[in-house]
JSON list of C-alpha atoms in Angstrom, two decimals:
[
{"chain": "I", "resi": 1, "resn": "UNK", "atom": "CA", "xyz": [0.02, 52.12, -39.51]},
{"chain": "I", "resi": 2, "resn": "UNK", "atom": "CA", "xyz": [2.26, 49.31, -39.04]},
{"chain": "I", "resi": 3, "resn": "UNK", "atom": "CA", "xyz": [1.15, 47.20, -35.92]},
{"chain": "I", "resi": 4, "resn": "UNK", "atom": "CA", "xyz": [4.67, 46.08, -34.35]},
{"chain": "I", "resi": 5, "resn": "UNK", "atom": "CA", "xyz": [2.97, 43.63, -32.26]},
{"chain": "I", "resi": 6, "resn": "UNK", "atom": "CA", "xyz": [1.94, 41.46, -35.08]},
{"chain": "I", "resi": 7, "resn": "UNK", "atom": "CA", "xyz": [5.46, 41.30, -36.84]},
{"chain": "I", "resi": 8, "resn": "UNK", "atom": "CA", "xyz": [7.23, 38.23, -36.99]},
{"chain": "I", "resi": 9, "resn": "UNK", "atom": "CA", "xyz": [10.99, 38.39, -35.31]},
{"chain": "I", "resi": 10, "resn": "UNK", "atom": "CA", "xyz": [11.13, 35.01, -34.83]},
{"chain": "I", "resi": 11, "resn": "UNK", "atom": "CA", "xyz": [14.15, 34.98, -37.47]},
{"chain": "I", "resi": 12, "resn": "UNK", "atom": "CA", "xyz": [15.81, 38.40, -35.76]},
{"chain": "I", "resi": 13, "resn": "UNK", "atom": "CA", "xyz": [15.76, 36.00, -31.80]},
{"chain": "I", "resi": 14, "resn": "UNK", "atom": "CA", "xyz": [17.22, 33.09, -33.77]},
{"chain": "I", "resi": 15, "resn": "UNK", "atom": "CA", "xyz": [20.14, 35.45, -34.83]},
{"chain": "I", "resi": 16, "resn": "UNK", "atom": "CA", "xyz": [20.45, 37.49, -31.96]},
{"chain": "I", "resi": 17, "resn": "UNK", "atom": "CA", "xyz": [20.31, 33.99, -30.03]},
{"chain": "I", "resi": 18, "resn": "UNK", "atom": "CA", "xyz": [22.93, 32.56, -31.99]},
{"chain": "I", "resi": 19, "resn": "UNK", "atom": "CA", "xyz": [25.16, 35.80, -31.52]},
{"chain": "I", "resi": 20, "resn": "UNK", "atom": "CA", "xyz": [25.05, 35.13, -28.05]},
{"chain": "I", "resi": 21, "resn": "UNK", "atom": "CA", "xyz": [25.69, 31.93, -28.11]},
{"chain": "I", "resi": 22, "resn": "UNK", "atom": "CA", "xyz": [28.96, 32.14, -29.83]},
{"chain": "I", "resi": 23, "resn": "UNK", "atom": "CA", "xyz": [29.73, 35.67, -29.01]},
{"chain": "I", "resi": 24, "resn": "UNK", "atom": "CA", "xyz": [33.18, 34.19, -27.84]},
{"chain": "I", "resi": 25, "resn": "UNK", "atom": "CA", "xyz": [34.23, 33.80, -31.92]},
{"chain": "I", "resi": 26, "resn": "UNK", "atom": "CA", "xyz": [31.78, 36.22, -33.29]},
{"chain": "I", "resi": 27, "resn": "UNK", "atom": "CA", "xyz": [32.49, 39.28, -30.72]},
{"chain": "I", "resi": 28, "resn": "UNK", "atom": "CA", "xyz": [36.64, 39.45, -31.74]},
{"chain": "I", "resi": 29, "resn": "UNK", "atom": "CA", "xyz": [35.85, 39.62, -35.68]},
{"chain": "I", "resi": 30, "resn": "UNK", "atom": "CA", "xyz": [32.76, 42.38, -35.00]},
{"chain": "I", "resi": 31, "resn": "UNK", "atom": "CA", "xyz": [35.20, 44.22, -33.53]},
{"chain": "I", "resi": 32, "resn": "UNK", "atom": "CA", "xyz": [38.13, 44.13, -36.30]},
{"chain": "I", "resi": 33, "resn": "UNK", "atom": "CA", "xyz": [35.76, 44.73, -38.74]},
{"chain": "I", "resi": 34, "resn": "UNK", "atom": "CA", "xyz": [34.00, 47.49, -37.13]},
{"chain": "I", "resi": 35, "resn": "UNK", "atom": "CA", "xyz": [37.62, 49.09, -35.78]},
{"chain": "I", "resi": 36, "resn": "UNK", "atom": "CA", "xyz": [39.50, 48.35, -39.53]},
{"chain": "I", "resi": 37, "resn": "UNK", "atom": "CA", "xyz": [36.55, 48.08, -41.94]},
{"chain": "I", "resi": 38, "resn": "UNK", "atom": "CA", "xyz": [38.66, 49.62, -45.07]},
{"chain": "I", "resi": 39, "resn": "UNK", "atom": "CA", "xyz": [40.67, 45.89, -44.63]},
{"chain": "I", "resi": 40, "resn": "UNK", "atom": "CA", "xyz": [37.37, 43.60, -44.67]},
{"chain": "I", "resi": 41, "resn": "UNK", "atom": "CA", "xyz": [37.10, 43.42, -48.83]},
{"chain": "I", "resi": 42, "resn": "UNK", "atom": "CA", "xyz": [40.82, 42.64, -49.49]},
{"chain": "I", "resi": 43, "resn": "UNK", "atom": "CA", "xyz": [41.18, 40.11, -46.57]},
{"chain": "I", "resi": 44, "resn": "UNK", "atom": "CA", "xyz": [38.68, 38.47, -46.92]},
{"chain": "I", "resi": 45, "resn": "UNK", "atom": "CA", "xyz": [38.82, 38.23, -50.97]},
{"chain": "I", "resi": 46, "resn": "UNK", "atom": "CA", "xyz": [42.93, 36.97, -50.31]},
{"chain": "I", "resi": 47, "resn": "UNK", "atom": "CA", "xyz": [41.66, 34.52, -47.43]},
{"chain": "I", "resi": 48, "resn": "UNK", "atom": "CA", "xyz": [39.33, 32.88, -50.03]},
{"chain": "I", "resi": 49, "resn": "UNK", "atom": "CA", "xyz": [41.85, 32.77, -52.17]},
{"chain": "I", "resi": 50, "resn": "UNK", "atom": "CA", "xyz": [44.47, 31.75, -49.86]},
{"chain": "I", "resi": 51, "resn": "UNK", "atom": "CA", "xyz": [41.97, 28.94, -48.49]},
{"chain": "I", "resi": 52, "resn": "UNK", "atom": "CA", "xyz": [40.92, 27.66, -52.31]},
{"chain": "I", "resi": 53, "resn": "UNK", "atom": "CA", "xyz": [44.43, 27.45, -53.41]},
{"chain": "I", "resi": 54, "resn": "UNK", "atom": "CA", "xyz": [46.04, 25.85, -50.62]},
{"chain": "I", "resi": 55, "resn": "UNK", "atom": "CA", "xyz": [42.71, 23.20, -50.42]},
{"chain": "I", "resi": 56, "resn": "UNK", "atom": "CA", "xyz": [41.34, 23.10, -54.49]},
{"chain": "I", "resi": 57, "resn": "UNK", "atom": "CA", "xyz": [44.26, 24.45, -56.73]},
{"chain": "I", "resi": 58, "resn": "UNK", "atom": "CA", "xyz": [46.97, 22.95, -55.22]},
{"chain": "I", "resi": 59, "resn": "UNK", "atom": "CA", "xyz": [46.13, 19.65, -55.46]},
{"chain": "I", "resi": 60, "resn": "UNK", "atom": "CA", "xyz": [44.64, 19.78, -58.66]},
{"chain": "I", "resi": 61, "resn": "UNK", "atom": "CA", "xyz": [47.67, 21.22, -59.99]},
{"chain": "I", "resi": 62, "resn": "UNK", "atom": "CA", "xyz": [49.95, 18.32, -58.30]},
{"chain": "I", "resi": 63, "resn": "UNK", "atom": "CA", "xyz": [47.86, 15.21, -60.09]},
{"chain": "I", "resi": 64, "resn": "UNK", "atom": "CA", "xyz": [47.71, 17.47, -63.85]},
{"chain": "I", "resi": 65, "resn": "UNK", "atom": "CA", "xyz": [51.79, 18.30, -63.41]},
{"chain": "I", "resi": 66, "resn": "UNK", "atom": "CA", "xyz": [52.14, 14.60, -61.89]},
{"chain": "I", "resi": 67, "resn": "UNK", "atom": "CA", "xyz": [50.57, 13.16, -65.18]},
{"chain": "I", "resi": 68, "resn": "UNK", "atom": "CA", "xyz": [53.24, 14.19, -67.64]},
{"chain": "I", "resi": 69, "resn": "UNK", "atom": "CA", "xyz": [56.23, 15.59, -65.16]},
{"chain": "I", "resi": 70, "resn": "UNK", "atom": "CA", "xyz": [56.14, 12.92, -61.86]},
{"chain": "I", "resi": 71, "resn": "UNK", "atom": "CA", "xyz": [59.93, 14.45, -61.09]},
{"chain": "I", "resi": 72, "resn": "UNK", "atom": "CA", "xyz": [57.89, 17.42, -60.44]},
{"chain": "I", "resi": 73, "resn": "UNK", "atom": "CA", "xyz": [55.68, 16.06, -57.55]},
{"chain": "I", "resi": 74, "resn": "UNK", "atom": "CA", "xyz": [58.41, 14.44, -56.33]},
{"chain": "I", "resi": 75, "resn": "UNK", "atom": "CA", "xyz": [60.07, 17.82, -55.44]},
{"chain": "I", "resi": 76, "resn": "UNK", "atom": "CA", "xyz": [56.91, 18.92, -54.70]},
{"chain": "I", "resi": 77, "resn": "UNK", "atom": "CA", "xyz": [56.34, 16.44, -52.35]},
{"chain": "I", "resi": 78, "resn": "UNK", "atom": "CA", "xyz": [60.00, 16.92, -50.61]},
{"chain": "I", "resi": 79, "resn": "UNK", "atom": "CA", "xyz": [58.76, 20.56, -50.60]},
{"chain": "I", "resi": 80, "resn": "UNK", "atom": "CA", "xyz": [54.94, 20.28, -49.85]},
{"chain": "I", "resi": 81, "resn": "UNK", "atom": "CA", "xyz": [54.42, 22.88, -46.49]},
{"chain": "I", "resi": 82, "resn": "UNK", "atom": "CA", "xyz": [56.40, 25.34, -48.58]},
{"chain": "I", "resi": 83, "resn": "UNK", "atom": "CA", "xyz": [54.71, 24.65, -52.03]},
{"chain": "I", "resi": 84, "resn": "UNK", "atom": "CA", "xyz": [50.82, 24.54, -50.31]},
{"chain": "I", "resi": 85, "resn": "UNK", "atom": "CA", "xyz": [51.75, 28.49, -48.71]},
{"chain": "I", "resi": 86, "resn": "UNK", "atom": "CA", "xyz": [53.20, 29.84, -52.29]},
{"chain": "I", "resi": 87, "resn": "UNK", "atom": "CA", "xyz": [50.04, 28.06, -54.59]},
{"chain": "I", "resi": 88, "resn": "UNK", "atom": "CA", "xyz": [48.05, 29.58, -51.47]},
{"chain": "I", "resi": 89, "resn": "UNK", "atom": "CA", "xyz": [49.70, 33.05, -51.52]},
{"chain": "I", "resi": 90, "resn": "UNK", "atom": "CA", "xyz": [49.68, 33.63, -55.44]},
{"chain": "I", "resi": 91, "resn": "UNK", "atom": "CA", "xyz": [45.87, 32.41, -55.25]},
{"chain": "I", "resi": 92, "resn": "UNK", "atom": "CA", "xyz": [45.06, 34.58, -53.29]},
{"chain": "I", "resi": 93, "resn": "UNK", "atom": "CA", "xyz": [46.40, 36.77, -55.42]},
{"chain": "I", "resi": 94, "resn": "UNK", "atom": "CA", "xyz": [45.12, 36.45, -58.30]},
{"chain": "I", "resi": 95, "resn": "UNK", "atom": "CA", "xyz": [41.52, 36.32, -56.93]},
{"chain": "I", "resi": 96, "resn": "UNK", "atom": "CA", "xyz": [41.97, 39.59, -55.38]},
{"chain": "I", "resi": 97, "resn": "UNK", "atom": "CA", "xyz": [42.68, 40.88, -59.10]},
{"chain": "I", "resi": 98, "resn": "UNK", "atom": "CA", "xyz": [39.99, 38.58, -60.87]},
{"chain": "I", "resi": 99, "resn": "UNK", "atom": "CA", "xyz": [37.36, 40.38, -58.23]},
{"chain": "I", "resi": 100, "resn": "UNK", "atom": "CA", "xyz": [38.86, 43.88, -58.98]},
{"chain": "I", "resi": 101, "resn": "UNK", "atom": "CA", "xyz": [38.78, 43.15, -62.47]},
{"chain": "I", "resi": 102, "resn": "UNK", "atom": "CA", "xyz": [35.05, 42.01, -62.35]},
{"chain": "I", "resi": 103, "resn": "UNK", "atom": "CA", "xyz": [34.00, 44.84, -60.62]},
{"chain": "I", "resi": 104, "resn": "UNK", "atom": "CA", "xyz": [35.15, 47.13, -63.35]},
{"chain": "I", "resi": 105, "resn": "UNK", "atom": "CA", "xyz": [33.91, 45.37, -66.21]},
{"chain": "I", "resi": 106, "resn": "UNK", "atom": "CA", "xyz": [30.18, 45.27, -64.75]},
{"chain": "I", "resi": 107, "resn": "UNK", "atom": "CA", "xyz": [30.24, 48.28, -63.64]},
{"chain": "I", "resi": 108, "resn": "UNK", "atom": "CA", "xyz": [31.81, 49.33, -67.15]},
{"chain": "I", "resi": 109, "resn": "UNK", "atom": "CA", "xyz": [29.27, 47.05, -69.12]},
{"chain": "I", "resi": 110, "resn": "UNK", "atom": "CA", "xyz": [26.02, 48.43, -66.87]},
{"chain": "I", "resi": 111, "resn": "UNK", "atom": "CA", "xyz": [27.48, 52.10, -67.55]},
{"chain": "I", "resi": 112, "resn": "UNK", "atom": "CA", "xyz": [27.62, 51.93, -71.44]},
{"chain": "I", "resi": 113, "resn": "UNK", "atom": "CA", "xyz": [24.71, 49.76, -71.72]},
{"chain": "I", "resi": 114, "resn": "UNK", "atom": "CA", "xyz": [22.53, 52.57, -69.79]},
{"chain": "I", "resi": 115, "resn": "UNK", "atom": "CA", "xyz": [24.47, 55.42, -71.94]},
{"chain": "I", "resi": 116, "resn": "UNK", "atom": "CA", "xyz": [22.61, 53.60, -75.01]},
{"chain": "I", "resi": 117, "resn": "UNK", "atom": "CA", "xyz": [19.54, 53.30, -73.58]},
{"chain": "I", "resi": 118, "resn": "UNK", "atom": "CA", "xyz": [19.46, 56.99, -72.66]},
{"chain": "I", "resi": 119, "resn": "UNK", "atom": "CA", "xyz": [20.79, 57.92, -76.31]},
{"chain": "I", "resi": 120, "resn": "UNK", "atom": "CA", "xyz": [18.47, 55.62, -78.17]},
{"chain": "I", "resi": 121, "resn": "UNK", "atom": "CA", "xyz": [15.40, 56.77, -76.13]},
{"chain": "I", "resi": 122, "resn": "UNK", "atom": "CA", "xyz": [16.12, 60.26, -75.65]},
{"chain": "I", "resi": 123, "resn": "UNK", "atom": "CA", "xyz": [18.54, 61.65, -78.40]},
{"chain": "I", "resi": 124, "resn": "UNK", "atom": "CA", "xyz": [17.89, 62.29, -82.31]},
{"chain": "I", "resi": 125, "resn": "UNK", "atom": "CA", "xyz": [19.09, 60.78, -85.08]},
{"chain": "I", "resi": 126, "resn": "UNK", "atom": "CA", "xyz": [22.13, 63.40, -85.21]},
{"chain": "I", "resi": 127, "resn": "UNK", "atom": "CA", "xyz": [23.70, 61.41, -82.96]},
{"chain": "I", "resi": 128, "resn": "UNK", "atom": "CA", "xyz": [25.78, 59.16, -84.64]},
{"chain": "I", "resi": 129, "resn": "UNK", "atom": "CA", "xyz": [26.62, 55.63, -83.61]},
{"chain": "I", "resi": 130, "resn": "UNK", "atom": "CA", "xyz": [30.33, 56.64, -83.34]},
{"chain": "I", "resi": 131, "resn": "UNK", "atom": "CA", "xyz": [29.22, 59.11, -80.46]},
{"chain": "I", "resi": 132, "resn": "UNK", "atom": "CA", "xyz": [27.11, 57.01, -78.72]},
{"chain": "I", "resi": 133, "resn": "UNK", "atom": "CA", "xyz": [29.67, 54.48, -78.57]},
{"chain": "I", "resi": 134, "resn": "UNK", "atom": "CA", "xyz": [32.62, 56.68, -77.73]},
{"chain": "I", "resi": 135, "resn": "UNK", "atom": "CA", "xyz": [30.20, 58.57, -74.73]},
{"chain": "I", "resi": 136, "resn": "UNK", "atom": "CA", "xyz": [28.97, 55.29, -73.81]},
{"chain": "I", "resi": 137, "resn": "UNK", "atom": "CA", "xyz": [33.25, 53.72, -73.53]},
{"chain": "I", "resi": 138, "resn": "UNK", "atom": "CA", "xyz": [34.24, 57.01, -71.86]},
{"chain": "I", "resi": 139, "resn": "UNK", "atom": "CA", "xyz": [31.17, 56.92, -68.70]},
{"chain": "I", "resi": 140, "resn": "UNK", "atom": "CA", "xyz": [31.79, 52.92, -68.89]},
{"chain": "I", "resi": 141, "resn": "UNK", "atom": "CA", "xyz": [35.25, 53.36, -68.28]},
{"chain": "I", "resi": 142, "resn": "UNK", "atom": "CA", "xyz": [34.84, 56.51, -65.38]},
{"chain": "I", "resi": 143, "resn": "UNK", "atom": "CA", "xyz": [32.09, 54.30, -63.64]},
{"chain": "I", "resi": 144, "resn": "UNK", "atom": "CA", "xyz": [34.48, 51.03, -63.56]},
{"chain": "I", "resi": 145, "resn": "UNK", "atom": "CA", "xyz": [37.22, 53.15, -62.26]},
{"chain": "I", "resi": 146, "resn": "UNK", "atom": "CA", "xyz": [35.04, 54.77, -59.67]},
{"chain": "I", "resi": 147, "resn": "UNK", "atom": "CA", "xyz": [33.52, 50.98, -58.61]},
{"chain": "I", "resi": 148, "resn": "UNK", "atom": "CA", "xyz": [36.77, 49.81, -58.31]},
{"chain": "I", "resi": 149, "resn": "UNK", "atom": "CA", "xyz": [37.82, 52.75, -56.03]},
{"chain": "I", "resi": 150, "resn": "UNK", "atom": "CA", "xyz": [34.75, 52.75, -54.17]},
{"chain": "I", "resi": 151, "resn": "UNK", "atom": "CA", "xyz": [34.03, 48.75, -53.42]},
{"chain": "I", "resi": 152, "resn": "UNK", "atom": "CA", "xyz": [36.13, 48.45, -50.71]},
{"chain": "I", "resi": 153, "resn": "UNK", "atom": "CA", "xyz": [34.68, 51.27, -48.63]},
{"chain": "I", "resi": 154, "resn": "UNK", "atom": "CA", "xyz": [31.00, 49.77, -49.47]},
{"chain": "I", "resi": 155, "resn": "UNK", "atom": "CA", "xyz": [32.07, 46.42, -48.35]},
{"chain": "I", "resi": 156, "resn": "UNK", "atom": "CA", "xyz": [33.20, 48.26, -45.36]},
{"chain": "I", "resi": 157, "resn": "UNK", "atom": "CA", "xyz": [29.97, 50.19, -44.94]},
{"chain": "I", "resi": 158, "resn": "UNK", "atom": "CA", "xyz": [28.63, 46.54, -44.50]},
{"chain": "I", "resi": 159, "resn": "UNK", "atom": "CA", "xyz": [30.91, 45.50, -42.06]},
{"chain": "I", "resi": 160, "resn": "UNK", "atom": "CA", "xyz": [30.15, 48.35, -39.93]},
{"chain": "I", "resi": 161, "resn": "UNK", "atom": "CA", "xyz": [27.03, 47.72, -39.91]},
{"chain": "I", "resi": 162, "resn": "UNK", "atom": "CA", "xyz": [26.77, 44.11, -39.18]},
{"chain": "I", "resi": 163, "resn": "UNK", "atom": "CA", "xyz": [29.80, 44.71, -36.22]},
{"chain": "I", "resi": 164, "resn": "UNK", "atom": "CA", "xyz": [27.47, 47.62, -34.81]},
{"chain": "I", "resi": 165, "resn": "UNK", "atom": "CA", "xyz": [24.70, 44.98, -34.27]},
{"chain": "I", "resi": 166, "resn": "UNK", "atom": "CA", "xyz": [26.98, 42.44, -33.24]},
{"chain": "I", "resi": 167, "resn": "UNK", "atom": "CA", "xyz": [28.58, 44.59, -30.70]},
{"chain": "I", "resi": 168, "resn": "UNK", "atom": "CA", "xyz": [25.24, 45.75, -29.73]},
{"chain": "I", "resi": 169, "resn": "UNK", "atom": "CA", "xyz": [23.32, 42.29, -28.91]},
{"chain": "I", "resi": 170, "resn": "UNK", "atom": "CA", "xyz": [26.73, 41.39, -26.49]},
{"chain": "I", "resi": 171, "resn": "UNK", "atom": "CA", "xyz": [26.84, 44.20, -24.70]},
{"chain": "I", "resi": 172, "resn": "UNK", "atom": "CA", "xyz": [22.80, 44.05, -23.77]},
{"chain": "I", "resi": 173, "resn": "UNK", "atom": "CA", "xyz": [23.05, 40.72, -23.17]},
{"chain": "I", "resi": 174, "resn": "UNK", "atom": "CA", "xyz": [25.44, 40.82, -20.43]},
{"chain": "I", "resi": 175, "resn": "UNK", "atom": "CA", "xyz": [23.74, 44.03, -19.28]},
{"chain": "I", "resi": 176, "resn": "UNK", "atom": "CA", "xyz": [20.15, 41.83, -19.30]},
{"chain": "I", "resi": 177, "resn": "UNK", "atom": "CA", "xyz": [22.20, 38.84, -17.16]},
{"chain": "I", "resi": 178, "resn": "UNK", "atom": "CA", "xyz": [24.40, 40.28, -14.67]},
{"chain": "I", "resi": 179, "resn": "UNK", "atom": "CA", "xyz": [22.91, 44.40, -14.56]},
{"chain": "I", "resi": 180, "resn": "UNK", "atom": "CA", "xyz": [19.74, 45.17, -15.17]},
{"chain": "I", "resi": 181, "resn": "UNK", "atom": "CA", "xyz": [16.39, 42.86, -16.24]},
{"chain": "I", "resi": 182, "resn": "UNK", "atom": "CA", "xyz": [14.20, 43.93, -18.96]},
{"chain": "I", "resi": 183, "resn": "UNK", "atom": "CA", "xyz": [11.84, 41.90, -21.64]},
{"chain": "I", "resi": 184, "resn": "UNK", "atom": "CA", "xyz": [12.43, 41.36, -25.08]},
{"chain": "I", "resi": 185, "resn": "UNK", "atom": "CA", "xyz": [10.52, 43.83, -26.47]},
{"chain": "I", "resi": 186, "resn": "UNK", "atom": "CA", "xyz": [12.83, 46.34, -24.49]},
{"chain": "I", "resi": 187, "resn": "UNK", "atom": "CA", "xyz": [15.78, 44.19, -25.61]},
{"chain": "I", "resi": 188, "resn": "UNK", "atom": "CA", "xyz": [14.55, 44.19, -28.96]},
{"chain": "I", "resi": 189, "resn": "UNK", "atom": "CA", "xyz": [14.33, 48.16, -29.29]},
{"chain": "I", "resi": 190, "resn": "UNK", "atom": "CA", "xyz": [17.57, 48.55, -27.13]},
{"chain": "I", "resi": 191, "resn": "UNK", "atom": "CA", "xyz": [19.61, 46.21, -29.69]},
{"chain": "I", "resi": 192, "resn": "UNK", "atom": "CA", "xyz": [17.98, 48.64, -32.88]},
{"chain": "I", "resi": 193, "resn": "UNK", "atom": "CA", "xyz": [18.98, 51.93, -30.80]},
{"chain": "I", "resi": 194, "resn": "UNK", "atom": "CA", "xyz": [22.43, 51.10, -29.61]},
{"chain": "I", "resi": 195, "resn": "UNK", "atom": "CA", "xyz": [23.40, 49.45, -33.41]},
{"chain": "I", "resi": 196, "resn": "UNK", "atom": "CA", "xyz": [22.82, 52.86, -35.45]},
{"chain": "I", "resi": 197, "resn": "UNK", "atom": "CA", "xyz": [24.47, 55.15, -32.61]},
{"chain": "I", "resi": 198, "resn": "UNK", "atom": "CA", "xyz": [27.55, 52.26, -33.03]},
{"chain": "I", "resi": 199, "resn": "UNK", "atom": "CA", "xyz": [27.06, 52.29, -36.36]},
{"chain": "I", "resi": 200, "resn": "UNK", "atom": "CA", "xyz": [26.63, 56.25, -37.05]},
{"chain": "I", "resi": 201, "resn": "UNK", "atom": "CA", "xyz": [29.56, 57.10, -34.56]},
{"chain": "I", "resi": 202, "resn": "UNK", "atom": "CA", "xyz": [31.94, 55.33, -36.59]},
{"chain": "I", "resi": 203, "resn": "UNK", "atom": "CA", "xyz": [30.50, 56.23, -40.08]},
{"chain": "I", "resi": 204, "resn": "UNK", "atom": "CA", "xyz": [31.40, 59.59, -39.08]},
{"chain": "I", "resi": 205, "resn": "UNK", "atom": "CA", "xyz": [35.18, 58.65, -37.55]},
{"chain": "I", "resi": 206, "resn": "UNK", "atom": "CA", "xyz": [35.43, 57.27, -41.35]},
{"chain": "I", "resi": 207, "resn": "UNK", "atom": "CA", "xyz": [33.87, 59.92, -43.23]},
{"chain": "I", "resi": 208, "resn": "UNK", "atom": "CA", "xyz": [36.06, 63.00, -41.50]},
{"chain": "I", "resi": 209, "resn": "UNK", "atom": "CA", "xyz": [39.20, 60.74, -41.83]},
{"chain": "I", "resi": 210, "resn": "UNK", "atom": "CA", "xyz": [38.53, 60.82, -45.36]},
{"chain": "I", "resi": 211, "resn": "UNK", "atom": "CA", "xyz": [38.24, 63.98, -45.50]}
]
């Protein structure tokens, strides 16, 4: 049997001390994620896109273009608010895709390499390498197509669940200040409680919108 009182949680009071701390910031985003979680994987793939283009790309792009076309920058430069948001914007962009894209090929590549592992452990000889390859392309391509669907409610999934605790350790902790006093080992089990009813509640908004 596991003895509770022996576990270390010095790592879970750090975090739920720091989420208190800065529950002015923290608190907002729980609660856009938790209320819009089907938005977390594209906004937050475009903002890093948006931020690394407008920050990395850009720049880089103005000293290679400046090198051989310095009329260029010079427009650029009349231009540069306007330039930064469109190199930002198509960034964005085209890290959104490069994710997408990288989803499906792993998933596709992990799919046809576990076809052939199945087929070369479990099936005869009178399966050909043609079929093996064409069964292995055909699941490769349905599991790619099905990641690709599927990440964004995963990554939402995750947000949920890190909101629900977030959500959770505010809400106690102004109950523990200004309502009612309790120790930590109370405050402890009251955070764990309180996330999975958060986090089952709206789990269950999601999955009967869905359906």
């Amino acid at each position: 049997m596991i003895n509770f009182a022996s576990l270390d949680l010095s790592y879970i009071k750090d975090l739920i001390s720091y989420v208190i701390t800065n529950w002015y910031v923290i608190l907002p985003v729980a609660v856009f994620f938790y209320l819009l979680p089907n938005i977390v994987e594209p906004l937050t793939i475009f903002g890093l896109g948006f931020l690394l283009g407008a920050v990395y790309v850009q720049p880089l792009v103005f000293n290679l273009v400046g090198k051989f076309y310095p009329q260029i920058v010079t427009f650029f430069n009349q231009n540069s608010t306007l330039i930064i948001i469109l190199f930002a914007i198509l960034f964005g962009i085209i890290l959104y895709g490069l994710y997408k894209s990288l989803i499906f090929i792993g998933s596709m590549a992990l799919a046809f390499v576990g076809v052939l592992f199945i087929f070369n452990t479990f099936a005869g000889p009178e399966f050909g390498w043609y079929i093996r390859i064409a069964v292995g392309l055909i699941i490769g391509i349905i599991a790619g197509s099905f990641s690709v669907k599927n990440s964004a409610k995963f990554v939402g999934f995750v947000a949920v669940a890190v909101s629900s605790f977030v959500i959770s350790v505010v809400s106690l902790a102004f109950i523990k200040s200004y309502l009612f006093k309790f120790n930590d080992f109370i405050f402890l089990w009251a955070i764990l409680i309180l996330s999975l009813i958060i986090f089952f509640l709206r789990i269950n908004l999601l999955w009967r919108k869905d359906k």
